[in-house]
Amino acid sequence: MTPTEQDGRQEAGPGLGNELSGPRPGPGLLFRMGHGCARRPWRVIAVWLLVLLAAVGADRAWGGTYKDDFALPGTAAQTGADLLDAHGGPAARGVPAQIVLSTARDGADGQNAQDGLGAHREAIDAARANLATLPEVVSVADPSATSGTMARDGRTGYFTVRFESNPARFEKSYVGLVDEAVAPLRADGIEVEYGGPLGQLARSGGADRASEAIGVATAVLVLLIGFGSVAAAAFPLISAVIGLLAGLAALGLVAAQVSLAAVSPTLAVMMGLGVGLDYSLFLVTRHRRLLRDGADPAGAAGRAVATSGRAVLVAAVTVTVALAGLFASGIGFIGLLGVAAATTVLTGALAALTLTPALLGLAGRRIDRFRVRRPVDEPDGHADMWHRWAAAVGRRPWTALVASVLLLGLLAVPTASMHLGHVDAGAAPAGSTERRAYDLVSDGFGPGANGPLTVVATLDRDGTTAQERTEIAQDLQRVLARTPGVASATLPAPTADGALLVSTVVPAGAPQDRATGDLVHRLADRTLPDTLGPYGATGYLTGLVAAQQAFRDVLADRLPLVVGLVVTVAFLLLLTVFRSPLVALKAGLLNLVSIGASFGVVVAVFQWGWGGSLLGVDEPVPVESYVPMMMFAIVFGLSMDYEVFLLSRIREYWLAGHGDRESVAAGLASTARVITCAALIMTSVFLAFLLAEDPVVKMLALGLGVSVVLDATVVRLLLVPATMHLMGRANWWIPGWLDRLLPRLDPEGAERADPELPRRATEVAEA
C-alpha cells in the first residue's frame, strides 16, 4: 500500500472506528437535513405543495411557449434569411407553411378529378380570402398566383401561408380556424392537407401523453416488485412526480425569457421522471437497510441522506455539468435543450433529498405496509444471487472483460456509417395530414418540392443597370438549372427595392436525402461564387433545408469539442470525489464505449431501417443532427449516476479496511439490485416514448433506453468490477502532490459508514 493510501485510510479510519466503537462525530449538513425532514414531515410536505402550487400558478400566468429557433448568426443561410426579411416585403417575411390541394386522390371524384384545380377557382378564391383574415397570417399565395406551386397536370397545388411566428406552437384550436377557412375547398370535393409547421400543429399529441402514462405505470410495477410493498414503492413515485411538476413549471417560466425548443418539455419529462425515481430509489433502499439494522426512522433517514444522498448530489451535479457542456456547441438551441433537461434533473434531486426523507419519516417503521411480496433491500449474506454474481466476476475478470468489450464493440460498428441530417415529414406517421401533404407534393412536383432552396443574390442598386440585372438573372438561372442534383430553378426576380435577386431551386431528391445535402454544399461553395463573382455580386443559399444543413455542419464541427469538455470536467469531478486517477479515467473511457454502442443501435434501426417499421418509422431516415450531441451529454451524465453509486460503495468498503478484491465484490453485491431496479425504471420511462409521433423523440427514446440497459448491465455489472479486479491496488493510487492539491469531497459520507460493512465484505469474500 502506498503512503497516500495509508494516509487516506487513516483519515477515514477514525470516523469508521467511532461508528463501530467510539464516540460519534458531529452530524454533517446532509445528515442534519435528512434527519430534520424526517422529524418534521408535514412541514416539509406542506412547503413542497406550496412551492408546487406557486410555480404552476406562475407558469399559467407568465409562462412562455416552446418554439424551435435554428438561427445561426454568421452563416450564409442566416444572412440570406435576414436579407429577405429586410428587402423582400411581406411575401418573404414570417414562417411559411403549405396547405396542399389535390383533385388527384381520395376526396376528389369523377369529373372533379378530371377537371383539376382550375375548375374550382371560386372555392380557391374564397379559401384564400378566409385564410388571409386569420390571426398571425402575414400573407397567402394561392397556386395560380405563385410560380411553381401548381403541378403540370393542374390537379395538385398548394397555398403558401406565412405566419408571424411558428404555427407549430399555436394552440390546437387554431387548426379548427384553418379548417373553417378551407371549408369551401372541401365542400367542392378538393382534398386539403396541411404541411410543414401547420401539419405539426395538427398532430394529435395523444401519443406523448400515453407515453408518459405508460412510463409511470411501468415504473410503479417495477417499484412494487423491487420493494415488495405499496408504501415503499409509492414514496419514490410521489417524490419524482412532485419534483417533475415543479421543474416543468420552472421550465415554463424560463421559456418566457428565452426560446426553448419544441421538444424541451418532452425531454424534461423523460429526464426528470427517470432520474427522480432513481435518486429516491437509492435513498429508500439504504433507509430500509438501516431500519433493518435497528436504526430509528429519523436517524435512518438522516444517515441515508448522509450516505446515498451524497452520491445522489454528486450524480445530479455530474449530469448537470454534462448538460451544461452543450453550450460549448456555440448553438443556443442545443445549449438550451441542456437547460431544459437539467432543470428537472435538479428539481428531482432536490425532491429526493428533502421530500423523500420526509415521507420516510412519516411512514416510520410502517414502510412495509400493504405487502405484495417479501420486502427486500440491500443483499445480506453470501447466499444472495448478487453475492454469487460478484464472486463469479472476481474469479474470472478477464472473461468478463473480453466478453463485454466484444459485445459493446459489435453494437458500436454501425456508428462508423452514421449520416447526420434532418428527418423530414416523409417519416411522419402514415395517415397524418402532415404525411399526406408531403406525399401529395412529392407525387405532383417531385420529392425536392418538399424542401426548396432559396438563392439570394445581392446587387448594388446604384451601380447595376436593368440590363445588367437581367443578364445576371439569366446567367444564374442557366447555371442553377444545369447543376447536378437540381430539378428546376426559377428565373431570379428582383425584390421591390431592387436590392436583391431571388430564385427558388427545387432539388431532385427529398430534403433528408444525402444527395440534397451534397447539393447544398455544391451550390454554396462553388456554383454561386463562380457564377456571381465576376459580376461583383454575392450569393447566399437559404431556406429551411439550407439552414438545417448549416446547423448540421456546425454541430459536426463542434461535437469533438463538446465531448472533450464534458469528459474532462467529469474526469476532474470523479478524480476529486474518489481520489483515484485510474478510477476516473476508467469511468470516462467505459462511458464512451457504452455511448458508442447506443449510437450504433440508433443507426441500425433508423438509418439502416432494421426494425424501424416496428417503431412506426416506415422508411430509413438519417440521424437527426442534434441527436448524437444530446445523447452524448445525457447518457454520459446518467451513466455517472450508476458509476458514482457503485464506486461510492466500493470505496466505502475499502476505507473500512478491506482488500481490493473484497471491496469490489462487496460494493457490487450491495448495489447490484438497486442499480438494476433503477435501470429498469429509467429504461421503461425512456422506451415508453417510442410511442411518440415525432421520429426524433423516438430516436432519443431508443438511444437513451438502450444506453441505460447497457450501462446498468454490461458496464456496471461486468466491465467495472472486472477492470477494478484486474487493477488491484492501483485502483486507489494517487500521487502525493495531487492528493494534497485536490479539494476533499466525500459523496458517500465515509465518516458515517455503515457499521455492517466489515461483516458483509467478509461474507462476500468468503463466497
GROMACS .gro file of N, CA and C in nm, residues 360-443:
model
  252
  360LEU      N    1  -4.038   0.921   0.436
  360LEU     CA    2  -3.988   0.808   0.513
  360LEU      C    3  -4.011   0.829   0.663
  361GLY      N    4  -3.989   0.952   0.708
  361GLY     CA    5  -4.015   0.981   0.848
  361GLY      C    6  -4.162   0.970   0.882
  362LEU      N    7  -4.248   1.008   0.788
  362LEU     CA    8  -4.392   0.998   0.810
  362LEU      C    9  -4.435   0.852   0.821
  363ALA      N   10  -4.374   0.766   0.742
  363ALA     CA   11  -4.411   0.624   0.745
  363ALA      C   12  -4.355   0.553   0.868
  364GLY      N   13  -4.242   0.601   0.919
  364GLY     CA   14  -4.182   0.535   1.035
  364GLY      C   15  -4.142   0.392   1.002
  365ARG      N   16  -4.179   0.301   1.089
  365ARG     CA   17  -4.148   0.160   1.066
  365ARG      C   18  -4.259   0.089   0.989
  366ARG      N   19  -4.357   0.164   0.943
  366ARG     CA   20  -4.468   0.103   0.869
  366ARG      C   21  -4.444   0.110   0.718
  367ILE      N   22  -4.318   0.124   0.680
  367ILE     CA   23  -4.285   0.138   0.538
  367ILE      C   24  -4.321   0.015   0.457
  368ASP      N   25  -4.333  -0.101   0.522
  368ASP     CA   26  -4.363  -0.224   0.450
  368ASP      C   27  -4.510  -0.263   0.461
  369ARG      N   28  -4.596  -0.165   0.485
  369ARG     CA   29  -4.739  -0.195   0.488
  369ARG      C   30  -4.789  -0.230   0.348
  370PHE      N   31  -4.896  -0.306   0.342
  370PHE     CA   32  -4.959  -0.346   0.215
  370PHE      C   33  -4.858  -0.420   0.127
  371ARG      N   34  -4.806  -0.531   0.181
  371ARG     CA   35  -4.705  -0.607   0.108
  371ARG      C   36  -4.766  -0.679  -0.011
  372VAL      N   37  -4.686  -0.686  -0.120
  372VAL     CA   38  -4.723  -0.768  -0.235
  372VAL      C   39  -4.625  -0.884  -0.251
  373ARG      N   40  -4.515  -0.879  -0.178
  373ARG     CA   41  -4.417  -0.986  -0.174
  373ARG      C   42  -4.327  -0.961  -0.054
  374ARG      N   43  -4.235  -1.053  -0.028
  374ARG     CA   44  -4.145  -1.032   0.085
  374ARG      C   45  -4.057  -0.911   0.059
  375PRO      N   46  -4.057  -0.812   0.151
  375PRO     CA   47  -3.977  -0.691   0.129
  375PRO      C   48  -3.829  -0.724   0.119
  376VAL      N   49  -3.758  -0.652   0.033
  376VAL     CA   50  -3.615  -0.671   0.015
  376VAL      C   51  -3.546  -0.535   0.015
  377ASP      N   52  -3.418  -0.535   0.053
  377ASP     CA   53  -3.337  -0.413   0.043
  377ASP      C   54  -3.199  -0.455  -0.004
  378GLU      N   55  -3.094  -0.399   0.053
  378GLU     CA   56  -2.960  -0.439   0.011
  378GLU      C   57  -2.934  -0.584   0.050
  379PRO      N   58  -2.864  -0.661  -0.033
  379PRO     CA   59  -2.838  -0.802  -0.004
  379PRO      C   60  -2.765  -0.820   0.128
  380ASP      N   61  -2.790  -0.933   0.191
  380ASP     CA   62  -2.725  -0.965   0.318
  380ASP      C   63  -2.697  -1.115   0.321
  381GLY      N   64  -2.573  -1.152   0.314
  381GLY     CA   65  -2.540  -1.294   0.319
  381GLY      C   66  -2.491  -1.345   0.185
  382HIS      N   67  -2.399  -1.442   0.188
  382HIS     CA   68  -2.338  -1.488   0.063
  382HIS      C   69  -2.431  -1.576  -0.020
  383ALA      N   70  -2.550  -1.610   0.033
  383ALA     CA   71  -2.642  -1.693  -0.045
  383ALA      C   72  -2.717  -1.611  -0.149
  384ASP      N   73  -2.712  -1.478  -0.137
  384ASP     CA   74  -2.784  -1.393  -0.230
  384ASP      C   75  -2.723  -1.405  -0.370
  385MET      N   76  -2.809  -1.397  -0.473
  385MET     CA   77  -2.761  -1.415  -0.610
  385MET      C   78  -2.659  -1.309  -0.650
  386TRP      N   79  -2.673  -1.187  -0.596
  386TRP     CA   80  -2.579  -1.082  -0.634
  386TRP      C   81  -2.442  -1.106  -0.571
  387HIS      N   82  -2.440  -1.165  -0.451
  387HIS     CA   83  -2.312  -1.202  -0.393
  387HIS      C   84  -2.244  -1.309  -0.477
  388ARG      N   85  -2.322  -1.406  -0.521
  388ARG     CA   86  -2.265  -1.511  -0.605
  388ARG      C   87  -2.216  -1.454  -0.738
  389TRP      N   88  -2.292  -1.357  -0.794
  389TRP     CA   89  -2.251  -1.294  -0.919
  389TRP      C   90  -2.119  -1.217  -0.899
  390ALA      N   91  -2.110  -1.141  -0.790
  390ALA     CA   92  -1.990  -1.064  -0.763
  390ALA      C   93  -1.869  -1.155  -0.748
  391ALA      N   94  -1.888  -1.267  -0.679
  391ALA     CA   95  -1.778  -1.362  -0.661
  391ALA      C   96  -1.736  -1.423  -0.794
  392ALA      N   97  -1.834  -1.452  -0.881
  392ALA     CA   98  -1.804  -1.513  -1.011
  392ALA      C   99  -1.724  -1.418  -1.099
  393VAL      N  100  -1.761  -1.290  -1.100
  393VAL     CA  101  -1.686  -1.191  -1.179
  393VAL      C  102  -1.544  -1.180  -1.125
  394GLY      N  103  -1.531  -1.184  -0.992
  394GLY     CA  104  -1.398  -1.175  -0.932
  394GLY      C  105  -1.310  -1.293  -0.967
  395ARG      N  106  -1.369  -1.411  -0.986
  395ARG     CA  107  -1.290  -1.529  -1.020
  395ARG      C  108  -1.247  -1.530  -1.166
  396ARG      N  109  -1.326  -1.466  -1.255
  396ARG     CA  110  -1.295  -1.468  -1.398
  396ARG      C  111  -1.304  -1.326  -1.457
  397PRO      N  112  -1.220  -1.236  -1.410
  397PRO     CA  113  -1.230  -1.097  -1.458
  397PRO      C  114  -1.196  -1.082  -1.606
  398TRP      N  115  -1.097  -1.161  -1.654
  398TRP     CA  116  -1.061  -1.148  -1.797
  398TRP      C  117  -1.174  -1.194  -1.887
  399THR      N  118  -1.243  -1.299  -1.849
  399THR     CA  119  -1.357  -1.347  -1.928
  399THR      C  120  -1.466  -1.241  -1.935
  400ALA      N  121  -1.497  -1.181  -1.820
  400ALA     CA  122  -1.599  -1.077  -1.817
  400ALA      C  123  -1.557  -0.956  -1.900
  401LEU      N  124  -1.430  -0.918  -1.891
  401LEU     CA  125  -1.380  -0.802  -1.964
  401LEU      C  126  -1.387  -0.824  -2.115
  402VAL      N  127  -1.335  -0.937  -2.162
  402VAL     CA  128  -1.330  -0.964  -2.307
  402VAL      C  129  -1.471  -0.978  -2.364
  403ALA      N  130  -1.560  -1.051  -2.296
  403ALA     CA  131  -1.696  -1.069  -2.345
  403ALA      C  132  -1.770  -0.936  -2.353
  404SER      N  133  -1.752  -0.849  -2.254
  404SER     CA  134  -1.820  -0.720  -2.252
  404SER      C  135  -1.771  -0.630  -2.365
  405VAL      N  136  -1.639  -0.625  -2.382
  405VAL     CA  137  -1.583  -0.539  -2.487
  405VAL      C  138  -1.626  -0.586  -2.625
  406LEU      N  139  -1.629  -0.718  -2.647
  406LEU     CA  140  -1.672  -0.770  -2.777
  406LEU      C  141  -1.818  -0.735  -2.805
  407LEU      N  142  -1.904  -0.748  -2.705
  407LEU     CA  143  -2.045  -0.716  -2.724
  407LEU      C  144  -2.065  -0.568  -2.755
  408LEU      N  145  -2.004  -0.481  -2.675
  408LEU     CA  146  -2.020  -0.338  -2.698
  408LEU      C  147  -1.956  -0.297  -2.830
  409GLY      N  148  -1.843  -0.357  -2.865
  409GLY     CA  149  -1.779  -0.326  -2.992
  409GLY      C  150  -1.864  -0.365  -3.111
  410LEU      N  151  -1.929  -0.481  -3.102
  410LEU     CA  152  -2.016  -0.526  -3.211
  410LEU      C  153  -2.134  -0.430  -3.227
  411LEU      N  154  -2.193  -0.387  -3.117
  411LEU     CA  155  -2.306  -0.294  -3.125
  411LEU      C  156  -2.263  -0.158  -3.179
  412ALA      N  157  -2.139  -0.121  -3.157
  412ALA     CA  158  -2.091   0.011  -3.199
  412ALA      C  159  -2.053   0.017  -3.346
  413VAL      N  160  -2.042  -0.096  -3.414
  413VAL     CA  161  -1.997  -0.098  -3.554
  413VAL      C  162  -2.078  -0.004  -3.645
  414PRO      N  163  -2.212  -0.002  -3.639
  414PRO     CA  164  -2.286   0.087  -3.729
  414PRO      C  165  -2.255   0.235  -3.710
  415THR      N  166  -2.199   0.273  -3.596
  415THR     CA  167  -2.171   0.414  -3.571
  415THR      C  168  -2.080   0.473  -3.677
  416ALA      N  169  -1.991   0.392  -3.732
  416ALA     CA  170  -1.896   0.440  -3.832
  416ALA      C  171  -1.966   0.491  -3.958
  417SER      N  172  -2.088   0.445  -3.985
  417SER     CA  173  -2.160   0.487  -4.106
  417SER      C  174  -2.270   0.589  -4.076
  418MET      N  175  -2.264   0.651  -3.959
  418MET     CA  176  -2.369   0.745  -3.921
  418MET      C  177  -2.378   0.861  -4.019
  419HIS      N  178  -2.500   0.891  -4.064
  419HIS     CA  179  -2.527   1.003  -4.153
  419HIS      C  180  -2.617   1.101  -4.081
  420LEU      N  181  -2.564   1.220  -4.053
  420LEU     CA  182  -2.643   1.322  -3.986
  420LEU      C  183  -2.726   1.399  -4.087
  421GLY      N  184  -2.846   1.434  -4.050
  421GLY     CA  185  -2.934   1.511  -4.137
  421GLY      C  186  -3.057   1.556  -4.061
  422HIS      N  187  -3.161   1.586  -4.137
  422HIS     CA  188  -3.287   1.627  -4.075
  422HIS      C  189  -3.396   1.530  -4.120
  423VAL      N  190  -3.473   1.480  -4.024
  423VAL     CA  191  -3.582   1.388  -4.055
  423VAL      C  192  -3.700   1.471  -4.106
  424ASP      N  193  -3.738   1.451  -4.234
  424ASP     CA  194  -3.845   1.533  -4.290
  424ASP      C  195  -3.981   1.467  -4.267
  425ALA      N  196  -4.085   1.531  -4.322
  425ALA     CA  197  -4.222   1.486  -4.299
  425ALA      C  198  -4.251   1.352  -4.365
  426GLY      N  199  -4.162   1.304  -4.452
  426GLY     CA  200  -4.182   1.173  -4.510
  426GLY      C  201  -4.176   1.061  -4.409
  427ALA      N  202  -4.123   1.091  -4.290
  427ALA     CA  203  -4.118   0.992  -4.182
  427ALA      C  204  -4.229   1.013  -4.080
  428ALA      N  205  -4.319   1.107  -4.108
  428ALA     CA  206  -4.432   1.131  -4.017
  428ALA      C  207  -4.525   1.011  -4.018
  429PRO      N  208  -4.606   0.995  -3.914
  429PRO     CA  209  -4.696   0.879  -3.908
  429PRO      C  210  -4.785   0.868  -4.031
  430ALA      N  211  -4.796   0.748  -4.085
  430ALA     CA  212  -4.883   0.725  -4.201
  430ALA      C  213  -5.026   0.763  -4.166
  431GLY      N  214  -5.090   0.835  -4.254
  431GLY     CA  215  -5.228   0.877  -4.230
  431GLY      C  216  -5.240   1.014  -4.170
  432SER      N  217  -5.130   1.071  -4.118
  432SER     CA  218  -5.137   1.207  -4.063
  432SER      C  219  -5.148   1.307  -4.177
  433THR      N  220  -5.207   1.422  -4.151
  433THR     CA  221  -5.222   1.523  -4.256
  433THR      C  222  -5.086   1.572  -4.303
  434GLU      N  223  -4.988   1.576  -4.213
  434GLU     CA  224  -4.852   1.617  -4.249
  434GLU      C  225  -4.791   1.520  -4.350
  435ARG      N  226  -4.812   1.392  -4.329
  435ARG     CA  227  -4.757   1.291  -4.419
  435ARG      C  228  -4.832   1.293  -4.553
  436ARG      N  229  -4.964   1.308  -4.548
  436ARG     CA  230  -5.042   1.312  -4.673
  436ARG      C  231  -5.004   1.433  -4.757
  437ALA      N  232  -4.981   1.547  -4.692
  437ALA     CA  233  -4.938   1.666  -4.765
  437ALA      C  234  -4.803   1.642  -4.831
  438TYR      N  235  -4.713   1.581  -4.758
  438TYR     CA  236  -4.580   1.552  -4.812
  438TYR      C  237  -4.591   1.461  -4.934
  439ASP      N  238  -4.672   1.356  -4.924
  439ASP     CA  239  -4.686   1.262  -5.035
  439ASP      C  240  -4.752   1.327  -5.157
  440LEU      N  241  -4.851   1.413  -5.134
  440LEU     CA  242  -4.916   1.482  -5.246
  440LEU      C  243  -4.817   1.571  -5.321
  441VAL      N  244  -4.735   1.645  -5.246
  441VAL     CA  245  -4.636   1.732  -5.309
  441VAL      C  246  -4.533   1.648  -5.385
  442SER      N  247  -4.490   1.537  -5.324
  442SER     CA  248  -4.392   1.451  -5.392
  442SER      C  249  -4.448   1.394  -5.521
  443ASP      N  250  -4.575   1.352  -5.519
  443ASP     CA  251  -4.637   1.295  -5.639
  443ASP      C  252  -4.657   1.400  -5.747
   0.00000   0.00000   0.00000
